Coordinates of C-alpha atoms in Angstrom, one line a residue:
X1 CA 52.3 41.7 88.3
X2 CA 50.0 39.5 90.3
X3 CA 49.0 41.4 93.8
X4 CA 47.7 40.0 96.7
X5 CA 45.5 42.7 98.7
X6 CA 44.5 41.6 101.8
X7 CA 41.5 43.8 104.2
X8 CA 38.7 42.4 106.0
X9 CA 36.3 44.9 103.8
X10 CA 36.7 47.6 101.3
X11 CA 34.3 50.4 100.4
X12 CA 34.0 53.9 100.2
X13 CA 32.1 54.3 103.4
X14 CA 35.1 54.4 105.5
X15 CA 38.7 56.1 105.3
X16 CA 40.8 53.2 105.1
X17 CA 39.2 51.2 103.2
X18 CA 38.0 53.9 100.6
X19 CA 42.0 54.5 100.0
X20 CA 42.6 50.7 99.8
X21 CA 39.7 50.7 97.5
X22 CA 41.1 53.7 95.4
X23 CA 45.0 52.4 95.5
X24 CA 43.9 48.9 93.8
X25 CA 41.9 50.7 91.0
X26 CA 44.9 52.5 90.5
X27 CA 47.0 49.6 90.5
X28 CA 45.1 48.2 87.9
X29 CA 44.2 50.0 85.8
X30 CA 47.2 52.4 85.2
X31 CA 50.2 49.5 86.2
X32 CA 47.8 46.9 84.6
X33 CA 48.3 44.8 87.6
X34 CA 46.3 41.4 88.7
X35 CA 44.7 41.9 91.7
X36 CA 43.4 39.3 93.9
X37 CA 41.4 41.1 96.7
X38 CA 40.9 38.9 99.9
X39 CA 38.0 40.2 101.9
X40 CA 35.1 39.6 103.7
X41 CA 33.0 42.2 101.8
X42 CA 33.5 44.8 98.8
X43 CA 31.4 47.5 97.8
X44 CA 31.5 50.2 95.3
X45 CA 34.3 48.8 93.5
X46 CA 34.4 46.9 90.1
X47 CA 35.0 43.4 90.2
X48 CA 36.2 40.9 87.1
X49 CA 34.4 37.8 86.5
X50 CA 37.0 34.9 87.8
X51 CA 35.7 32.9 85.0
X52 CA 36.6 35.1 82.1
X53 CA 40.2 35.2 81.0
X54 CA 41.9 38.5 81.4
X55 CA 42.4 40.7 78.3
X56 CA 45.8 41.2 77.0
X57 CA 47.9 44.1 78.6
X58 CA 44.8 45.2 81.2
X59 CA 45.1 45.0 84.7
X60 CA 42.2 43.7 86.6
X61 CA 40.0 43.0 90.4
X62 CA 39.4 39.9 91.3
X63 CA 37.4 38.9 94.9
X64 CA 38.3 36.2 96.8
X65 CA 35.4 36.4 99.5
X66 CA 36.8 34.9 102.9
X67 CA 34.2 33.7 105.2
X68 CA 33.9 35.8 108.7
X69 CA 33.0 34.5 112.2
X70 CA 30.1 35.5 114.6
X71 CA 31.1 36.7 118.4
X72 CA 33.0 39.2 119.9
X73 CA 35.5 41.5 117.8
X74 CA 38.5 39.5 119.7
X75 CA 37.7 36.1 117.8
X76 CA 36.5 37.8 114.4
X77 CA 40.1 39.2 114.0
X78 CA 41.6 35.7 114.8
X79 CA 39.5 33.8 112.4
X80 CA 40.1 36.4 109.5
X81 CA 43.5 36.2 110.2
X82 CA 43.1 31.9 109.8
X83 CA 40.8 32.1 107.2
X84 CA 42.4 34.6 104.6
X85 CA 45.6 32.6 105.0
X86 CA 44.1 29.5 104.1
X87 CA 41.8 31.1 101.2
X88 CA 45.4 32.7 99.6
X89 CA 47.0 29.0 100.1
X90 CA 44.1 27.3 98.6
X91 CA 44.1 29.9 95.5
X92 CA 47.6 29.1 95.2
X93 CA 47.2 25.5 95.5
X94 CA 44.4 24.9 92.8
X95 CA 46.0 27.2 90.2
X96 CA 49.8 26.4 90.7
X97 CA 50.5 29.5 90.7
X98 CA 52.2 32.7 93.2
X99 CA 51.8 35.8 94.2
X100 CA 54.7 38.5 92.9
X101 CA 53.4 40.7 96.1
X102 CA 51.7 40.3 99.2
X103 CA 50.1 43.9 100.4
X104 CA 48.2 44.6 103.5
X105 CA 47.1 47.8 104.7
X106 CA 47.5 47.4 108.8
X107 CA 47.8 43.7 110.1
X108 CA 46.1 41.2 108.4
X109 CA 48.8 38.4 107.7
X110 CA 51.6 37.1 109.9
X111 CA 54.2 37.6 106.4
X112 CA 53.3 40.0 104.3
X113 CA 55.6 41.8 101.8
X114 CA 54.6 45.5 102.4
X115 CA 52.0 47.0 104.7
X116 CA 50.4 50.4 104.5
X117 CA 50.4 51.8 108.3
X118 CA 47.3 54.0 109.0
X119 CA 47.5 53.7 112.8
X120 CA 49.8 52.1 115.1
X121 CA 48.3 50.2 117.8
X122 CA 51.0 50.2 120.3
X123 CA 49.9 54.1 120.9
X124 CA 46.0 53.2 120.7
X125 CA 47.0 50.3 123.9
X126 CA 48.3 53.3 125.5
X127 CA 45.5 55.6 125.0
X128 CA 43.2 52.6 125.5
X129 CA 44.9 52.0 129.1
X130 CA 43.5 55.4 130.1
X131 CA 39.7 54.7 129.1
X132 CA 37.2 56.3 130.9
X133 CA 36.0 54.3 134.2
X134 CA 32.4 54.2 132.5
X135 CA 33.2 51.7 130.2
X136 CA 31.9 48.4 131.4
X137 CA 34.8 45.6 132.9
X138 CA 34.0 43.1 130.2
X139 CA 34.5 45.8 127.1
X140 CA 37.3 46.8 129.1
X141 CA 39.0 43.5 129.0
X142 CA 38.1 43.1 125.5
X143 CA 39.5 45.9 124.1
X144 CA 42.6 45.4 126.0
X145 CA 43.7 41.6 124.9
X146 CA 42.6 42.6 121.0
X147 CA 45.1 45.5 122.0
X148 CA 47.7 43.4 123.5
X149 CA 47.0 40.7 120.3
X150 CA 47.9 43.7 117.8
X151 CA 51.0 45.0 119.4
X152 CA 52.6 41.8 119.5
X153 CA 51.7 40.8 116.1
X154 CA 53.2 44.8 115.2
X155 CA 56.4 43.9 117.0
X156 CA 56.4 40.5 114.9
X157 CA 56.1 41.9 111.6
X158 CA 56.8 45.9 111.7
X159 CA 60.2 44.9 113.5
X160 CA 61.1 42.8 110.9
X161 CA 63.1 44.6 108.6
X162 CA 62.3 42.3 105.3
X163 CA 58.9 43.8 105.5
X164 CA 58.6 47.1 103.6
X165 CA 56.6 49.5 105.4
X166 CA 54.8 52.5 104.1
X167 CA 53.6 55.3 106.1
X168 CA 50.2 57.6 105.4
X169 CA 52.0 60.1 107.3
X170 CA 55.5 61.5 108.8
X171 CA 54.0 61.4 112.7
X172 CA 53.1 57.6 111.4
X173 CA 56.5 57.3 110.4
X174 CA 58.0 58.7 113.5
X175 CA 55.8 56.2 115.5
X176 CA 57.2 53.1 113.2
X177 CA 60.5 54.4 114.6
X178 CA 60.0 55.2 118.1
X179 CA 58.2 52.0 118.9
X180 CA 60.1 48.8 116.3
X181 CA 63.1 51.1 115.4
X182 CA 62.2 51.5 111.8
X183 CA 64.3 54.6 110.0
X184 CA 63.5 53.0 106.4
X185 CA 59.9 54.0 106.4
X186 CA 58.3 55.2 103.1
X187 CA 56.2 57.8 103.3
X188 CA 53.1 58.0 101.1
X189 CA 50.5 60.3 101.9
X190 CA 46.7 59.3 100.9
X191 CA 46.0 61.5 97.7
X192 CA 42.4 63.6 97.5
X193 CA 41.0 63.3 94.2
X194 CA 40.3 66.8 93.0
X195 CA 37.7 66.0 90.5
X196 CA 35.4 64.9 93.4
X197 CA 36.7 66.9 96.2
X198 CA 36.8 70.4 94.9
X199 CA 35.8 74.3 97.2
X200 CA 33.3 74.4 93.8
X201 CA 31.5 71.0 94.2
X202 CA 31.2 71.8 98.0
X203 CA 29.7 74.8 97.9
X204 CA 27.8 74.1 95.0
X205 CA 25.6 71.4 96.7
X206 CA 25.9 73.5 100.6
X207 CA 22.1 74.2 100.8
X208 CA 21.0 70.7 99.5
X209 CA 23.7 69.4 102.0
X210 CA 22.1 71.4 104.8
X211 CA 18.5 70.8 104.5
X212 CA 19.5 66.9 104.3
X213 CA 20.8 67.1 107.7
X214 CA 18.5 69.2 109.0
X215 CA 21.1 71.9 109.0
X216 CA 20.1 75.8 109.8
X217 CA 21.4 77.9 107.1
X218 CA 22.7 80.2 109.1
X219 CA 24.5 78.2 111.7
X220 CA 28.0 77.0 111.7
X221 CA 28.5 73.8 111.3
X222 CA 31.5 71.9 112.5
X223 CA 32.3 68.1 111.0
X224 CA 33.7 65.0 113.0
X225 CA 34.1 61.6 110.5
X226 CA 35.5 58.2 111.8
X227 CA 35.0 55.5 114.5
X228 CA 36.4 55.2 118.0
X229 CA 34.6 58.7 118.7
X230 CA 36.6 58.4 122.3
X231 CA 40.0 58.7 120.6
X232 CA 38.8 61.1 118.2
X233 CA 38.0 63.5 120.7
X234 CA 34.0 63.9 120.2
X235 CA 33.2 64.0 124.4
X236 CA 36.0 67.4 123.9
X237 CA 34.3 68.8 120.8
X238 CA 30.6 68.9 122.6
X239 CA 32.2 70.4 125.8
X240 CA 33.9 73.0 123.5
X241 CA 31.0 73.3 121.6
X242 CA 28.5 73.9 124.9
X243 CA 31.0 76.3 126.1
X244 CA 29.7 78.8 123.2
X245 CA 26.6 78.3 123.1
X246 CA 25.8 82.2 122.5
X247 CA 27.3 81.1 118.9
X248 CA 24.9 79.6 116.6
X249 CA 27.3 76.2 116.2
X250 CA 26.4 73.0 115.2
X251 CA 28.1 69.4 115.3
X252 CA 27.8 66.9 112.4
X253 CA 28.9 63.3 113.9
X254 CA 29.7 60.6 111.1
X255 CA 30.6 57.1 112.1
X256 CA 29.8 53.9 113.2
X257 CA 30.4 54.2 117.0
X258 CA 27.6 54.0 119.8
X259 CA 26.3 57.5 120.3
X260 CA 24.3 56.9 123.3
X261 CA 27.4 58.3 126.1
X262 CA 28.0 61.1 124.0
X263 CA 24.1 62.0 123.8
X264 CA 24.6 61.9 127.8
X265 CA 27.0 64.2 127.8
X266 CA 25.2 66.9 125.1
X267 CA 21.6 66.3 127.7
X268 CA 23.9 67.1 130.9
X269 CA 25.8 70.4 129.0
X270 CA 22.3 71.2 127.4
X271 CA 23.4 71.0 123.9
X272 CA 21.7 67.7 122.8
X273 CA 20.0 69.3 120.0
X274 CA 23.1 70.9 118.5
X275 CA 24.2 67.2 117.7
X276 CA 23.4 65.5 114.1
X277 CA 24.4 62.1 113.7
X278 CA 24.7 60.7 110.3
X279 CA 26.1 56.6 109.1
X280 CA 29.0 56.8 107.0
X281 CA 28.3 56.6 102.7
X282 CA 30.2 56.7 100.2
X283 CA 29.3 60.2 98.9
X284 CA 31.3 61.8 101.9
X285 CA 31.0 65.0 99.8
X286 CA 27.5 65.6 101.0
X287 CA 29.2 65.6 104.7
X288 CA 31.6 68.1 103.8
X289 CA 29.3 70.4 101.5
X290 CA 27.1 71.0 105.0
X291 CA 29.8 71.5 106.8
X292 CA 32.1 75.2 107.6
X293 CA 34.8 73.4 109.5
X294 CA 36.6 69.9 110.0
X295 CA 37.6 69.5 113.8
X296 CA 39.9 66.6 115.1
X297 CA 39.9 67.1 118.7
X298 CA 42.1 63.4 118.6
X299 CA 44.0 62.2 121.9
X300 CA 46.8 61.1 119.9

């Protein structure tokens, strides 16, 4: 079967994309399927060589590398949306041939076949809608037509009931049908691959963990991963946190978000060094090694 997977970027850095990244190795691999990978980037993830013909009964990755646009996050979400379109067309074109499957976790094609639903962005506009007066006018704006873009492109395909949907989760699922009326949801929850992730491995690598992060060994260390650290709840956890602060507790922060308002807050509750930042990697085990506790403190 020949598989169209369509994400602006896959690696192992980042939740999402590390299951995307995961699912098409699968997909390959064990169902020996063709996969043609449209992206912007890929990391950590083997890649065939276009040029070689495939071997009999063996699946394999191939990258399509769609080009991406400079400015504001606004017009780099239109242009990937233009640009992987065209770059599946002119595949198509050139080798007379089609795709069996067109797969997209989230929205990133006006038609696909089946989508993987992480999030849904109708709730995000609503949680969005109560942002913090801080936030400057312009972001403001920004971040509410890219919103207002993604809900009506959800209402376009998610209410469309020739598009299969699959759900990481039943709450996602329940969303899919409170908002576009969807009661043939699939649920599939993202697996954890026990060979990596394992009480064992964590432990075994805690003190190397902790002296990376500059980690005292007798704290307790509490662990926040992903990006929009507003919706996550991070501003909460460092209240909560400051609120002990006869307990010897420490916050690990992992993402990509600016840090900068959340440092303001630690400074004003006088907790700024109880906060280590870290970039996401792909060995998210080290993360969870230094860690005692995950805490997800989310607004949805």
């Amino acid at each position: 079967m020949r598989l169209a997977v369509l994400s602006p970027f896959v690696d192992r850095r980042h939740g999402t994309e590390r299951a995307v990244a995961e699912l098409v190795e699968r997909l390959a691999r064990d169902y020996r399927c063709e996969i043609h990978l449209f992206a912007q980037r890929v990391e950590d993830l083997r890649i065939a060589d276009s040029e070689a013909p495939p071997r009999e009964g063996e699946g394999r990755i191939l990258w399509h590398r769609v080009p991406s646009l400079p400015g504001p996050h606004l017009l780099q979400f239109l242009g990937w949306l233009f640009l992987n379109s065209l770059w599946r067309r002119g595949w198509s074109l050139v080798h007379g041939a089609a795709f069996d499957l067109l797969v997209s976790p989230g929205i990133n094609c006006l038609h696909p076949d089946a989508v993987i639903v992480h999030a849904v962005f109708g709730r995000l506009q609503l949680l969005s809608s109560e942002e913090n007066a801080s936030v400057s006018a312009p972001r403001r704006m920004h971040r509410g037509a890219y919103y207002r873009l993604l809900t009506a492109l959800e209402r376009h395909i998610y209410g469309n009931p020739k598009v299969a949907l699959a759900a990481v989760s039943r709450r996602t699922a329940g969303l899919l049908e409170q908002y576009f009326g969807r009661q043939d949801v699939c649920v599939i929850r993202n697996a954890v691959d026990t060979n990596t992730f394992s009480p064992s491995r964590r432990l075994a690598r805690r003190k190397e963990a902790r002296r990376e992060w500059s980690l005292p060994e007798n704290s307790f260390v509490v662990l926040l991963i992903g990006n929009d650290w507003r919706v996550k709840g991070l501003a909460t956890m460092i209240q909560a946190v400051a609120a002990l602060r006869d307990l010897p507790l420490e916050v690990l922060v992992v993402g990509d978000d600016d840090r900068r308002p959340y440092e303001d807050i630690a400074g004003r509750l006088g907790m700024r060094e109880r906060l280590h930042w870290a970039a996401p990697r792909s060995d998210v085990l080290s993360f969870y090694a230094a860690a005692d506790a995950y805490a997800s403190p989310t607004q949805e």
